[in-house]
């Protein structure tokens, strides 16, 4: 029975089978190596996503802090700032986000329109 199996496969076919098997193994190994080399980028992507989430949380908390500061000041001075509450909150949150700090130390005292735009002067 062994002679029958050995005689039905030629040497050329045997080498072809070995070559196809080895090529398949090495292609899979190279593919696995490539996938493993991409793992270093996973932490970079996770850090970027965490930073974006932290920035969103910072803006949200700074907006809440600004609104609470405005409400406290409004109660003390009893000044009508209902139209400017959102504007003050947005400006303060933008300043805090650009500086990378919280709004704990910020107090908005007044908002007034600038006279002329620098673009008009140029």
Coordinates of C-alpha atoms in Angstrom, one line a residue:
X1 CA 0.0 0.0 0.0
X2 CA 2.9 2.4 0.7
X3 CA 4.3 1.7 -2.7
X4 CA 1.1 2.6 -4.3
X5 CA 0.9 6.0 -2.6
X6 CA 4.6 6.8 -3.3
X7 CA 4.3 5.8 -6.9
X8 CA 1.3 8.0 -7.6
X9 CA 3.1 11.2 -6.6
X10 CA 6.0 12.4 -8.7
X11 CA 9.0 14.2 -7.2
X12 CA 8.1 17.4 -9.0
X13 CA 4.6 17.3 -7.5
X14 CA 6.0 16.7 -4.1
X15 CA 8.4 19.7 -4.4
X16 CA 5.5 21.8 -5.6
X17 CA 3.4 20.8 -2.6
X18 CA 6.3 21.6 -0.2
X19 CA 6.9 25.0 -1.9
X20 CA 3.2 26.0 -1.8
X21 CA 3.1 25.0 1.9
X22 CA 6.3 26.9 2.8
X23 CA 5.1 30.0 0.9
X24 CA 1.8 29.9 2.6
X25 CA 3.4 29.6 6.0
X26 CA 5.8 32.5 5.4
X27 CA 3.1 34.8 4.0
X28 CA 1.0 34.1 7.1
X29 CA 4.0 34.8 9.3
X30 CA 4.7 38.1 7.5
X31 CA 1.1 39.1 7.9
X32 CA 1.1 38.3 11.6
X33 CA 4.4 40.3 12.0
X34 CA 2.8 43.3 10.2
X35 CA -0.3 43.1 12.4
X36 CA 1.9 43.0 15.5
X37 CA 3.9 46.0 14.3
X38 CA 0.7 48.0 14.2
X39 CA 0.1 47.5 17.9
X40 CA 2.4 50.5 18.8
X41 CA -0.1 52.8 17.1
X42 CA -3.0 51.6 19.2
X43 CA -1.8 53.4 22.3
X44 CA -1.2 56.6 20.3
X45 CA -4.8 56.5 19.0
X46 CA -6.1 55.7 22.5
X47 CA -4.2 58.7 23.9
X48 CA -5.6 61.0 21.3
X49 CA -9.1 59.8 22.0
X50 CA -8.6 60.3 25.7
X51 CA -7.2 63.8 25.2
X52 CA -10.3 64.7 23.1
X53 CA -12.6 63.3 25.8
X54 CA -10.7 65.2 28.5
X55 CA -11.0 68.5 26.5
X56 CA -14.7 68.0 26.0
X57 CA -15.0 67.3 29.8
X58 CA -12.9 70.4 30.5
X59 CA -15.1 72.6 28.3
X60 CA -18.3 71.2 29.8
X61 CA -17.0 71.7 33.4
X62 CA -15.7 75.1 32.6
X63 CA -19.0 76.1 31.1
X64 CA -20.8 74.9 34.3
X65 CA -18.3 76.7 36.5
X66 CA -18.7 79.9 34.5
X67 CA -22.5 79.7 34.6
X68 CA -22.4 79.2 38.4
X69 CA -20.1 82.1 38.8
X70 CA -22.3 84.3 36.7
X71 CA -25.4 83.3 38.7
X72 CA -23.6 84.0 42.0
X73 CA -22.5 87.4 40.8
X74 CA -26.0 88.1 39.4
X75 CA -27.5 87.4 42.8
X76 CA -25.0 89.7 44.6
X77 CA -25.3 92.6 42.2
X78 CA -28.8 92.0 41.0
X79 CA -27.9 93.0 37.5
X80 CA -29.8 91.7 34.5
X81 CA -27.4 89.6 32.4
X82 CA -29.9 87.2 31.0
X83 CA -29.0 88.0 27.4
X84 CA -25.2 87.8 28.1
X85 CA -25.1 84.6 30.1
X86 CA -24.5 82.4 27.2
X87 CA -22.0 84.8 25.6
X88 CA -20.0 85.0 28.8
X89 CA -20.1 81.2 29.2
X90 CA -18.9 80.6 25.7
X91 CA -16.1 83.2 25.8
X92 CA -14.8 82.0 29.2
X93 CA -14.9 78.4 28.1
X94 CA -13.1 79.2 24.9
X95 CA -10.4 81.1 26.9
X96 CA -10.0 78.2 29.3
X97 CA -9.8 75.6 26.6
X98 CA -7.2 77.6 24.6
X99 CA -5.1 78.1 27.8
X100 CA -5.6 74.5 28.8
X101 CA -6.7 75.4 32.3
X102 CA -9.9 75.3 34.3
X103 CA -12.2 78.3 34.9
X104 CA -11.8 78.3 38.6
X105 CA -9.6 81.5 38.6
X106 CA -11.6 83.3 35.9
X107 CA -14.1 86.0 36.8
X108 CA -15.8 87.9 34.0
X109 CA -16.4 91.5 35.1
X110 CA -17.7 93.0 31.9
X111 CA -18.0 92.5 28.1
X112 CA -17.9 95.4 25.8
X113 CA -17.6 95.7 22.0
X114 CA -14.3 96.8 20.6
X115 CA -14.3 100.0 18.6
X116 CA -12.7 99.1 15.3
X117 CA -11.6 95.9 13.9
X118 CA -7.9 95.4 13.3
X119 CA -8.8 94.1 9.9
X120 CA -10.4 97.4 8.9
X121 CA -7.3 99.3 10.0
X122 CA -5.0 97.2 7.8

